[in-house]
Amino acid sequence: MVLLKNITGAVILLCVLLLGLLYSSAWNSSRVINPVKQSQILPKRRQPPVSPVPGDAPGRTDVQTMTSWSVPVVWEGTFDPVLLDSHYQPKNLTIAATVFAMGKYIRFLKKFLETMEQHFFTGFNVHVFVYTDRPNEVPQVKMASGRQRTVKTVPTLNRWQEITSSRMFLVQALIEEELRDYADFIFCMDVDSEFHGHWGTESLGDLVGVLHPDFYKSHRSTFTYERRPISKAYMAPEEGDFYYAMGVFGGNLQEVQQLCQTCAINFLNDSTKGIEAAWQEESHLNRLLYSSAWNSSGVIDPVKQSQILPKRRQPPVSPMPGDAPGRTDVQTMTSWSVPVVWEGTFDPVLLDSLYQPKNLTIAATVFAMGKYIKFLKKFLETMEQHFFTGFNVHVFVYTDRPNEVPQVKMASGRQRTVKTVPTLNRWQEITSSRMFWVQALIEEELLDYADFIFCMDVDSEFHGHWGTESLGDLVGVLHPDFYKSHRSTFTYERRPISKAYMAPEDGDYYYAMGVFGGNPKEVQRLCQTCAINFWDDRIKGIEAAWQEESHLNRYLWINKPSKVLSPEYQWQDFRPDSPEVHIIRFSGIVKYYAEIRPNWV
Ligand code: UDP
Ligand code: MN
């Protein structure tokens, strides 16, 4: 009640606007289905399971668990199947699978289908398409509810090379004709195989390849790529990331269709020249999965890397399994299989070459209210030196002192817009009003303009490279106070009455409010939700322990980020060096609250 009396006119205005937003706020389940893009909000009644904290996170140090372009290499022990399933189950996915049982290979089909029933996406909708020239010999295998099988009869082919390669053609036709609007993911598999263990949602992605067991420990010079330049599957000696096996590949329908089409066409193209790649379609698959990292289409997240590179572009060489970048002293992947970005886990040259052709625009917001205006100059100057240099950057400065905004020279392609906002008298309201202003900015100006946005504290300076490795659909940063601590120490809001409430067993990490970001749509949703929840608390007369940081933490627990940044991206100057932190990219300066905050006691 006392608090209510203090609400100013500006605050009431915000409230009204926010209530309006409440109704448009998106609690709907969109069709975004990749956990790396996962940004949905779980239905409120569902309680997400507990996921590991930094200390007890799953992980592997004996194998490469991340590629140099920051996508997971899925090994047992790197993911939490319960957590992943809880994300995917509500989406009611349909997984398609294709298997070819031509000629005498029909005899492998029974065991394939039987073991598939036991291990492959149990509990999900699965639709298996069996291609055969012997439809009468297809065995009857009992399928669980939600699972079905369709037999497709195809003509007999007489060369095994053609049988194997015709799969690419038939799969792309199947997707085109039947699956595009029906299935969410598809896997294409060899029939001469059996399932022996769990195969579930951890394997989902927009474009998925599998490391060939012969080569996962070998240098690329040993890979059996096609080496004749005349072939469309040609790989030069310095090319290639991994050697992928043809026995399994998959992804979303669009990506797999494109992959199959291209492989089929390239195979035909070779045929007309009278050649056949060394390992037929496997050679073509390898070429495609290599060059697909290099596309310049509208797909902008390298974890969704799936298009085909314009052929003239030569991708730079990326590290090999043996010489891949990596860190074993820190957690580099979350239990929901997204990267935790630490220096040494990514290849900035490779990543930049992925992103440069996309001509991205990166928006950034910074608030310099009241006396905090004095931090703005250093912030902007150092940002010029380190933040997405060479990219289009648009910084939005929010201030109640527009006349005091310093003139900082910006490189070409970079610009700044000053937004004047009313003065607020409580620092808690200043910091929290950011969520409101950012969502409004996105709504009004950024949705069709910026590709990504970062929101940052002004009382900070840039000290090191901050580039495309930080991009993702929803990005949080590990708070430097807590990245080594158990969740029981996290300063989450603990009062159940608050919308930021976290129970003792809740939470993945403690995220810092000084930096968050993602694509505009996701960040808008985050800001809307946090703003509304903040005011919801306010109406009840409470304020979360760490204001909007508490709400951010709750949001990022329910909506797992698709990328987590290490504390390199939000250090604090007063901190002593830490052995894990090899580079400080952005750091909060030492400040004296009593001097700068309007209401500090
Ligand atoms: N802020 C501001 N004026 C204020 C208080 C806060 O502009 O009087 C903005 C500014 O962008 C600041 C952010 O809110 O970086 C968060 O506040 P602060 O940095 O004081 O929080 P801390 O990093 O100390 O938790
Ligand atoms: Mn700060």
XYZ file of C-alpha atoms and ligand atoms in Angstrom:
627
model
C 0.000 0.000 0.000
C 2.741 2.392 0.945
C 4.469 1.583 -2.294
C 1.332 2.067 -4.274
C 1.058 5.610 -3.044
C 4.491 6.326 -4.416
C 3.655 5.384 -7.931
C 4.197 8.411 -10.092
C 2.231 9.466 -13.108
C 4.842 8.051 -15.406
C 4.644 4.767 -13.619
C 0.879 4.590 -13.926
C 1.242 5.249 -17.617
C 3.686 2.397 -17.893
C 1.290 0.167 -16.008
C -1.535 0.872 -18.384
C 0.661 0.201 -21.369
C 1.937 -2.957 -19.802
C -1.526 -4.269 -19.043
C -2.333 -3.841 -22.686
C 0.728 -5.823 -23.526
C -0.253 -8.568 -21.141
C -2.903 -9.622 -23.558
C -0.693 -9.610 -26.572
C 2.148 -11.317 -24.745
C 2.994 -14.554 -26.395
C 2.406 -17.595 -24.267
C 1.450 -19.459 -27.352
C 3.449 -22.376 -28.597
C 5.016 -21.478 -31.887
C 6.381 -24.002 -34.303
C 9.969 -23.328 -33.398
C 11.167 -26.769 -32.616
C 14.887 -26.782 -32.261
C 16.103 -26.486 -28.683
C 18.886 -24.277 -29.851
C 16.174 -21.918 -30.979
C 13.981 -22.929 -28.125
C 12.341 -19.985 -26.751
C 8.912 -21.175 -25.921
C 7.355 -20.699 -22.628
C 6.323 -23.828 -20.874
C 2.684 -24.011 -19.902
C 2.563 -22.523 -16.438
C 1.337 -25.604 -14.665
C 4.300 -27.692 -15.799
C 7.248 -27.662 -13.504
C 10.453 -28.090 -15.457
C 12.675 -30.793 -14.014
C 15.795 -29.851 -12.186
C 18.781 -29.527 -14.423
C 22.351 -29.706 -13.263
C 24.137 -26.739 -11.825
C 27.593 -25.758 -13.048
C 29.169 -28.061 -10.507
C 27.202 -31.169 -11.364
C 26.655 -30.577 -15.051
C 27.136 -33.452 -17.420
C 30.164 -33.182 -19.586
C 32.898 -35.048 -21.373
C 36.497 -34.072 -21.636
C 37.796 -37.112 -23.529
C 36.006 -36.247 -26.750
C 35.255 -33.155 -28.756
C 31.803 -32.031 -27.656
C 31.521 -28.909 -29.750
C 32.462 -28.010 -33.283
C 34.560 -24.990 -34.094
C 31.377 -23.289 -35.287
C 29.822 -23.842 -31.846
C 27.346 -26.621 -32.376
C 27.173 -29.651 -30.099
C 28.690 -33.007 -30.903
C 26.266 -35.295 -29.123
C 27.940 -37.887 -26.922
C 26.491 -39.820 -24.020
C 27.141 -37.755 -20.931
C 26.861 -34.374 -22.608
C 23.117 -33.891 -22.283
C 20.243 -34.408 -19.893
C 17.629 -36.556 -21.643
C 14.925 -35.800 -19.074
C 15.354 -32.084 -19.504
C 15.403 -32.329 -23.276
C 12.353 -34.560 -23.379
C 10.437 -32.177 -21.156
C 11.116 -29.462 -23.698
C 10.060 -31.478 -26.675
C 7.160 -33.491 -25.311
C 4.659 -30.592 -25.238
C 5.368 -29.859 -28.878
C 3.790 -33.120 -29.959
C 6.442 -33.687 -32.579
C 6.216 -36.057 -35.470
C 9.470 -37.725 -36.405
C 9.667 -39.265 -39.841
C 12.194 -41.911 -40.700
C 13.125 -43.510 -43.984
C 14.700 -46.877 -44.493
C 15.444 -48.657 -47.754
C 15.165 -52.426 -47.936
C 15.833 -53.247 -51.543
C 16.516 -56.690 -52.903
C 18.054 -59.033 -50.390
C 18.394 -56.257 -47.831
C 14.751 -56.915 -46.983
C 16.011 -59.518 -44.559
C 17.508 -56.855 -42.314
C 14.232 -55.010 -42.004
C 12.627 -57.060 -39.231
C 15.392 -56.555 -36.705
C 15.710 -52.922 -37.726
C 12.028 -52.233 -37.106
C 11.828 -54.304 -33.925
C 14.764 -52.619 -32.271
C 13.589 -49.225 -33.526
C 10.385 -49.755 -31.565
C 12.408 -50.203 -28.411
C 14.844 -47.343 -28.710
C 14.040 -44.728 -31.330
C 11.994 -41.786 -30.037
C 9.874 -43.912 -27.765
C 6.869 -41.945 -26.592
C 6.874 -39.705 -29.669
C 4.925 -39.828 -32.901
C 7.085 -41.734 -35.307
C 6.267 -42.469 -38.920
C 8.579 -44.890 -40.691
C 8.628 -45.014 -44.459
C 9.925 -48.312 -45.770
C 11.075 -48.294 -49.384
C 11.316 -51.671 -51.011
C 10.947 -53.538 -54.271
C 9.627 -56.541 -52.309
C 6.559 -55.183 -50.535
C 5.176 -58.666 -49.869
C 8.176 -59.528 -47.772
C 7.845 -56.594 -45.391
C 7.577 -58.144 -41.928
C 4.735 -57.414 -39.554
C 6.226 -55.674 -36.581
C 3.889 -54.484 -33.860
C 4.108 -50.750 -33.319
C 3.178 -48.790 -30.222
C 0.388 -46.255 -30.395
C 1.426 -43.030 -32.046
C 3.802 -44.934 -34.301
C 3.063 -46.006 -37.822
C 4.645 -47.411 -40.912
C 4.067 -46.847 -44.597
C 5.465 -49.134 -47.270
C 6.500 -47.534 -50.546
C 7.076 -49.818 -53.463
C 9.832 -48.825 -55.828
C 11.245 -50.472 -58.942
C 14.121 -52.881 -58.632
C 17.523 -51.428 -59.451
C 20.394 -53.643 -60.366
C 23.495 -51.792 -59.266
C 23.964 -51.279 -55.551
C 25.510 -47.952 -56.306
C 22.265 -46.868 -57.861
C 20.183 -48.321 -55.074
C 22.066 -46.386 -52.448
C 22.110 -43.197 -54.451
C 18.484 -43.349 -55.493
C 17.631 -42.854 -51.834
C 18.511 -39.199 -52.102
C 16.088 -38.760 -54.933
C 13.261 -40.686 -53.276
C 13.648 -38.956 -49.926
C 13.471 -35.506 -51.416
C 10.353 -36.499 -53.353
C 8.759 -37.931 -50.208
C 9.384 -34.708 -48.329
C 8.076 -32.595 -51.164
C 4.931 -34.624 -51.628
C 3.987 -35.750 -48.158
C 6.089 -34.571 -45.274
C 6.646 -30.855 -45.476
C 3.617 -29.899 -43.453
C 3.337 -33.124 -41.565
C 6.595 -34.101 -39.917
C 8.851 -31.925 -37.789
C 12.067 -33.855 -38.272
C 13.261 -36.700 -40.432
C 16.039 -39.232 -40.132
C 17.284 -41.351 -43.015
C 18.894 -44.590 -41.988
C 20.561 -47.686 -43.341
C 18.571 -50.892 -42.911
C 21.487 -53.185 -42.183
C 21.609 -51.908 -38.631
C 19.999 -52.423 -35.259
C 19.192 -50.085 -32.416
C 20.751 -50.915 -29.076
C 20.263 -47.860 -26.929
C 18.295 -44.695 -26.341
C 17.958 -42.414 -29.350
C 15.825 -39.401 -28.575
C 15.388 -35.674 -28.751
C 19.074 -34.979 -28.093
C 19.578 -35.902 -31.738
C 17.243 -33.258 -33.124
C 18.519 -30.313 -35.080
C 17.899 -28.513 -38.317
C 20.631 -30.377 -40.102
C 22.197 -33.382 -38.474
C 25.149 -35.465 -39.509
C 26.861 -38.326 -37.722
C 30.579 -38.854 -37.342
C 31.784 -41.922 -39.208
C 33.209 -44.411 -36.704
C 36.251 -44.983 -38.912
C 37.335 -41.389 -38.843
C 36.188 -39.590 -35.748
C 39.674 -39.702 -34.296
C 41.551 -39.116 -37.514
C 43.043 -36.186 -39.274
C 41.247 -34.937 -42.358
C 44.092 -36.066 -44.569
C 42.897 -39.646 -43.996
C 39.280 -38.961 -44.901
C 37.990 -40.860 -47.911
C 36.476 -37.825 -49.541
C 36.189 -37.685 -53.319
C 39.490 -36.232 -54.483
C 38.989 -35.716 -58.226
C 38.243 -32.065 -58.943
C 35.966 -33.030 -61.805
C 33.435 -34.504 -59.362
C 30.784 -32.422 -57.666
C 31.779 -34.171 -54.459
C 35.369 -32.938 -54.723
C 37.081 -31.962 -51.540
C 40.501 -30.301 -51.653
C 43.112 -31.515 -49.177
C 42.567 -28.601 -46.835
C 38.791 -28.879 -46.888
C 36.468 -30.687 -44.527
C 35.486 -30.617 -40.905
C 34.592 -34.229 -40.220
C 33.948 -37.368 -42.175
C 30.224 -38.001 -41.915
C 28.645 -41.418 -42.329
C 25.829 -41.919 -44.815
C 24.100 -44.477 -42.587
C 22.338 -41.711 -40.673
C 21.505 -38.155 -41.497
C 18.561 -35.963 -40.719
C 17.163 -32.617 -39.763
C 14.107 -30.556 -40.422
C 12.171 -31.304 -43.556
C 13.252 -28.313 -45.532
C 16.927 -28.786 -44.848
C 16.910 -32.491 -45.547
C 14.997 -31.981 -48.737
C 17.501 -29.462 -49.926
C 20.371 -31.716 -48.956
C 18.887 -34.695 -50.783
C 18.051 -32.663 -53.856
C 21.526 -31.273 -54.110
C 23.175 -34.645 -53.549
C 20.892 -36.274 -56.113
C 21.593 -33.603 -58.702
C 25.310 -33.667 -58.060
C 25.323 -37.425 -58.355
C 23.532 -37.179 -61.707
C 25.869 -34.453 -62.800
C 28.828 -36.729 -62.095
C 27.098 -39.581 -63.926
C 26.709 -37.554 -67.075
C 30.457 -36.951 -66.949
C 30.975 -40.685 -66.606
C 32.215 -40.617 -63.041
C 30.961 -41.838 -59.736
C 32.275 -40.389 -56.493
C 34.549 -42.610 -54.421
C 31.858 -43.433 -51.878
C 28.887 -42.523 -54.022
C 26.309 -40.506 -52.149
C 28.404 -40.537 -48.990
C 30.971 -38.455 -50.821
C 28.286 -36.047 -51.904
C 26.839 -35.939 -48.408
C 30.251 -35.057 -47.053
C 30.694 -32.270 -49.561
C 27.274 -30.905 -48.711
C 27.666 -31.058 -44.952
C 30.967 -29.292 -45.297
C 29.852 -26.510 -47.557
C 26.511 -26.129 -45.825
C 28.259 -24.322 -43.037
C 28.991 -21.599 -45.525
C 25.729 -20.487 -46.911
C 24.775 -16.912 -47.329
C 21.032 -17.326 -47.213
C 18.715 -15.736 -44.715
C 19.434 -18.357 -42.106
C 21.462 -16.493 -39.615
C 22.299 -18.760 -36.786
C 25.255 -21.009 -37.509
C 23.677 -23.674 -35.391
C 21.037 -23.755 -38.073
C 23.705 -23.876 -40.726
C 22.199 -25.789 -43.488
C 22.216 -23.998 -46.770
C 24.574 -24.513 -49.560
C 27.411 -22.148 -50.044
C 27.602 -20.281 -53.298
C 30.144 -22.459 -55.001
C 32.647 -19.716 -55.700
C 33.241 -19.009 -52.023
C 36.041 -21.012 -50.560
C 35.484 -21.608 -46.892
C 38.517 -21.203 -44.682
C 40.009 -24.281 -43.169
C 38.515 -25.167 -39.832
C 40.186 -27.218 -37.149
C 40.205 -30.988 -37.154
C 38.939 -33.289 -34.443
C 42.472 -33.510 -33.117
C 43.245 -29.814 -33.253
C 39.799 -28.444 -32.515
C 39.563 -25.629 -30.062
C 38.255 -26.671 -26.722
C 38.369 -26.126 -23.016
C 38.305 -28.747 -20.330
C 38.602 -26.507 -17.303
C 35.158 -24.988 -17.700
C 31.735 -26.192 -18.700
C 31.398 -25.510 -22.406
C 27.959 -26.936 -22.972
C 24.718 -26.793 -21.026
C 22.685 -29.854 -20.172
C 20.271 -28.836 -22.926
C 23.115 -28.943 -25.457
C 23.815 -25.323 -26.159
C 27.274 -23.786 -26.063
C 28.686 -21.863 -23.160
C 30.980 -19.444 -24.943
C 34.471 -19.308 -23.493
C 37.627 -18.079 -25.148
C 39.175 -21.102 -26.819
C 35.932 -22.889 -27.630
C 35.282 -21.267 -30.984
C 37.050 -20.210 -34.117
C 36.352 -16.505 -34.642
C 37.631 -16.542 -38.232
C 35.345 -19.389 -39.161
C 32.381 -17.801 -37.416
C 32.958 -14.434 -38.978
C 33.158 -15.993 -42.408
C 29.770 -17.583 -41.715
C 28.164 -14.354 -40.679
C 29.841 -11.741 -42.844
C 27.906 -12.518 -46.028
C 24.615 -12.102 -44.206
C 25.135 -8.392 -43.767
C 23.749 -8.484 -40.252
C 22.534 -5.538 -38.271
C 23.234 -5.748 -34.568
C 21.220 -3.435 -32.344
C 22.350 -2.532 -28.867
C 20.620 -0.649 -26.091
C 22.231 1.202 -23.258
C 20.628 3.329 -20.578
C 22.404 6.371 -19.229
C 19.980 7.939 -16.824
C 20.832 10.654 -14.351
C 24.436 10.655 -13.274
C 25.123 7.437 -15.168
C 25.511 9.649 -18.244
C 29.121 10.053 -17.224
C 29.825 6.409 -18.065
C 28.530 6.716 -21.591
C 31.622 8.140 -23.259
C 33.949 5.319 -22.280
C 31.251 2.768 -23.000
C 30.730 4.041 -26.536
C 34.413 4.572 -27.252
C 35.443 1.100 -26.217
C 32.412 -0.389 -27.949
C 33.746 1.064 -31.197
C 36.967 -0.838 -30.688
C 35.628 -4.231 -29.696
C 31.938 -4.802 -30.259
C 31.123 -6.372 -33.628
C 33.759 -4.448 -35.489
C 33.155 -4.710 -39.215
C 29.427 -5.272 -38.776
C 26.473 -2.931 -38.937
C 25.846 -1.812 -35.402
C 23.082 0.485 -34.254
C 23.285 1.681 -30.667
C 20.223 3.102 -28.977
C 21.097 5.357 -26.076
C 18.312 6.014 -23.601
C 18.766 9.012 -21.397
C 16.990 11.802 -19.564
C 19.954 14.074 -20.325
C 20.151 14.094 -24.105
C 22.270 17.235 -24.147
C 25.008 15.462 -22.262
C 25.390 12.574 -24.695
C 29.032 12.671 -25.780
C 30.108 12.834 -29.395
C 31.943 9.617 -30.157
C 33.147 9.024 -33.673
C 31.692 5.880 -35.165
C 33.081 3.780 -37.999
C 31.101 3.467 -41.199
C 28.192 1.084 -40.911
C 27.755 2.033 -37.275
C 25.263 4.511 -35.955
C 23.719 5.820 -32.806
C 20.244 7.035 -31.919
C 19.476 8.940 -28.752
C 16.093 8.353 -27.126
C 14.977 10.796 -24.512
C 13.003 9.311 -21.650
C 11.554 10.892 -18.501
C 13.609 11.077 -15.358
C 12.790 8.472 -12.752
C 13.708 8.932 -9.156
C 14.262 5.443 -7.854
C 17.166 3.480 -9.280
C 15.065 0.340 -9.001
C 12.603 1.894 -11.407
C 15.318 3.101 -13.736
C 16.879 -0.311 -14.078
C 13.557 -2.072 -14.413
C 12.028 0.380 -16.834
C 14.651 -0.803 -19.294
C 12.624 -3.926 -19.942
C 9.651 -1.820 -20.893
C 11.585 0.519 -23.173
C 13.437 -2.258 -24.937
C 10.301 -4.209 -25.750
C 8.700 -1.027 -27.085
C 11.768 -0.250 -29.181
C 11.747 -3.705 -30.686
C 8.033 -3.579 -31.364
C 8.192 -0.206 -33.021
C 11.509 -0.210 -34.816
C 13.572 -3.357 -34.719
C 11.501 -6.374 -35.671
C 12.153 -5.990 -39.361
C 15.371 -4.088 -39.062
C 17.822 -5.729 -36.681
C 18.957 -9.342 -36.771
C 20.129 -9.423 -33.186
C 20.018 -7.157 -30.186
C 22.077 -6.869 -27.028
C 21.051 -4.911 -23.953
C 23.882 -3.735 -21.780
C 24.719 -1.833 -18.629
C 26.373 1.527 -19.217
C 28.708 1.410 -16.238
C 31.018 -0.858 -18.145
C 33.766 -0.875 -20.732
C 34.781 -3.194 -23.512
C 38.280 -4.638 -23.304
C 38.359 -7.484 -25.814
C 36.816 -8.985 -28.918
C 33.048 -9.412 -28.802
C 31.739 -10.822 -32.050
C 29.556 -13.314 -33.798
C 30.380 -16.086 -31.363
C 27.936 -14.378 -29.012
C 24.979 -14.535 -31.394
C 21.996 -16.712 -30.693
C 18.237 -16.542 -30.549
C 18.214 -16.024 -26.808
C 21.448 -15.223 -25.029
C 22.248 -14.918 -21.338
C 25.535 -14.327 -19.569
C 26.816 -16.128 -16.494
C 27.101 -13.789 -13.548
C 30.741 -13.592 -12.461
C 29.744 -14.084 -8.823
C 28.099 -17.430 -9.366
C 29.518 -19.290 -12.326
C 31.354 -21.700 -10.072
C 28.701 -21.960 -7.414
C 25.949 -24.356 -6.588
C 22.439 -23.176 -7.243
C 21.685 -23.098 -3.545
C 23.873 -19.970 -3.346
C 22.125 -18.142 -6.186
C 20.416 -14.915 -5.190
C 17.172 -15.753 -6.919
C 13.940 -14.323 -5.587
C 12.769 -16.814 -2.963
C 9.338 -15.537 -1.970
C 6.636 -17.605 -3.652
C 4.390 -14.561 -3.917
C 6.755 -12.983 -6.454
C 6.546 -13.671 -10.159
C 10.313 -14.099 -10.053
C 10.061 -16.897 -7.489
C 12.492 -19.753 -7.806
C 12.149 -22.813 -5.585
C 15.324 -24.267 -4.065
C 15.568 -26.948 -6.724
C 14.895 -24.526 -9.609
C 17.437 -22.903 -11.858
C 20.275 -23.694 -14.179
C 22.592 -20.740 -13.730
C 22.572 -17.312 -12.235
C 22.487 -14.931 -15.153
C 23.681 -11.347 -14.965
C 21.387 -8.534 -16.006
C 24.264 -6.460 -17.364
C 24.083 -8.267 -20.688
C 21.351 -10.176 -22.431
C 20.299 -10.470 -26.009
C 19.098 -12.563 -28.874
C 16.952 -12.083 -31.891
C 14.526 -9.188 -31.599
C 11.463 -11.369 -31.296
C 12.829 -13.428 -28.449
C 14.209 -10.416 -26.634
C 10.922 -8.638 -27.018
C 9.136 -11.547 -25.441
C 11.668 -11.669 -22.649
C 11.372 -7.962 -21.941
C 7.600 -8.002 -22.081
C 7.360 -10.891 -19.714
C 9.870 -9.455 -17.272
C 8.262 -6.014 -17.381
C 4.818 -7.424 -16.769
C 6.007 -9.679 -13.998
C 7.854 -6.810 -12.382
C 4.689 -4.724 -12.317
C 2.622 -7.658 -11.238
C 4.875 -7.866 -8.189
C 4.625 -4.154 -7.790
C 0.879 -4.252 -7.557
C 1.242 -6.796 -4.756
C 3.603 -4.387 -3.033
C 6.777 -6.392 -3.511
C 9.944 -5.979 -5.492
C 12.089 -8.980 -6.340
C 15.381 -9.329 -4.509
C 17.448 -8.135 -7.480
C 14.671 -6.369 -9.333
C 14.664 -7.133 -13.031
C 17.671 -9.429 -12.678
C 15.487 -11.746 -10.604
C 12.831 -11.730 -13.279
C 15.418 -12.283 -15.987
C 16.686 -15.301 -14.103
C 13.269 -16.820 -13.802
C 12.606 -16.195 -17.484
C 15.873 -17.732 -18.601
C 15.265 -20.736 -16.449
C 11.873 -21.411 -18.033
C 13.013 -20.346 -21.492
C 16.417 -21.872 -21.889
C 18.827 -19.626 -23.745
C 20.148 -20.900 -27.032
C 23.557 -19.617 -26.096
C 25.155 -18.891 -22.769
C 28.030 -16.444 -22.546
C 30.797 -16.954 -20.021
C 31.602 -14.216 -17.492
C 34.186 -12.964 -20.010
C 31.221 -11.001 -21.331
C 30.270 -9.455 -18.022
C 33.257 -9.210 -15.740
C 33.718 -6.672 -12.968
C 36.824 -4.556 -12.590
C 37.079 -5.059 -8.862
C 37.448 -8.806 -9.256
C 40.821 -10.453 -9.001
C 41.970 -12.445 -12.027
C 40.467 -15.851 -12.376
C 42.333 -18.697 -14.074
C 39.343 -19.634 -16.223
C 38.942 -16.168 -17.604
C 41.532 -15.895 -20.381
C 40.147 -12.680 -21.756
C 37.927 -9.976 -20.359
C 35.652 -8.656 -23.054
C 33.322 -6.415 -21.099
C 33.633 -5.377 -17.510
C 31.756 -3.263 -15.007
C 33.765 -0.391 -13.641
C 34.092 0.306 -9.948
C 31.524 2.868 -8.896
C 30.273 4.417 -5.692
C 26.569 3.951 -5.517
C 26.020 6.783 -3.059
C 27.532 9.193 -5.560
C 25.572 8.164 -8.606
C 22.318 6.502 -7.690
C 19.434 8.869 -7.056
C 18.032 7.095 -3.989
C 20.820 5.256 -2.293
C 20.898 4.985 1.467
N 20.971 3.147 -14.655
C 21.018 4.482 -15.002
N 20.892 5.441 -14.043
C 20.730 5.138 -12.732
C 20.705 3.779 -12.357
C 20.850 2.808 -13.346
O 21.174 4.801 -16.183
O 20.616 6.055 -11.921
C 21.068 2.132 -15.717
C 22.487 2.023 -16.268
O 22.432 1.601 -17.600
C 23.070 0.925 -15.408
C 21.903 0.001 -15.298
O 20.767 0.847 -15.198
O 24.216 0.376 -15.994
C 21.957 -0.978 -14.117
O 22.266 -0.319 -12.908
P 23.681 -0.524 -12.197
O 24.750 -0.570 -13.219
O 23.824 0.489 -11.131
O 23.491 -1.955 -11.547
P 24.687 -2.912 -11.056
O 25.515 -3.236 -12.251
O 25.463 -2.129 -10.039
O 23.965 -4.089 -10.485
Mn 26.111 -2.180 -13.930
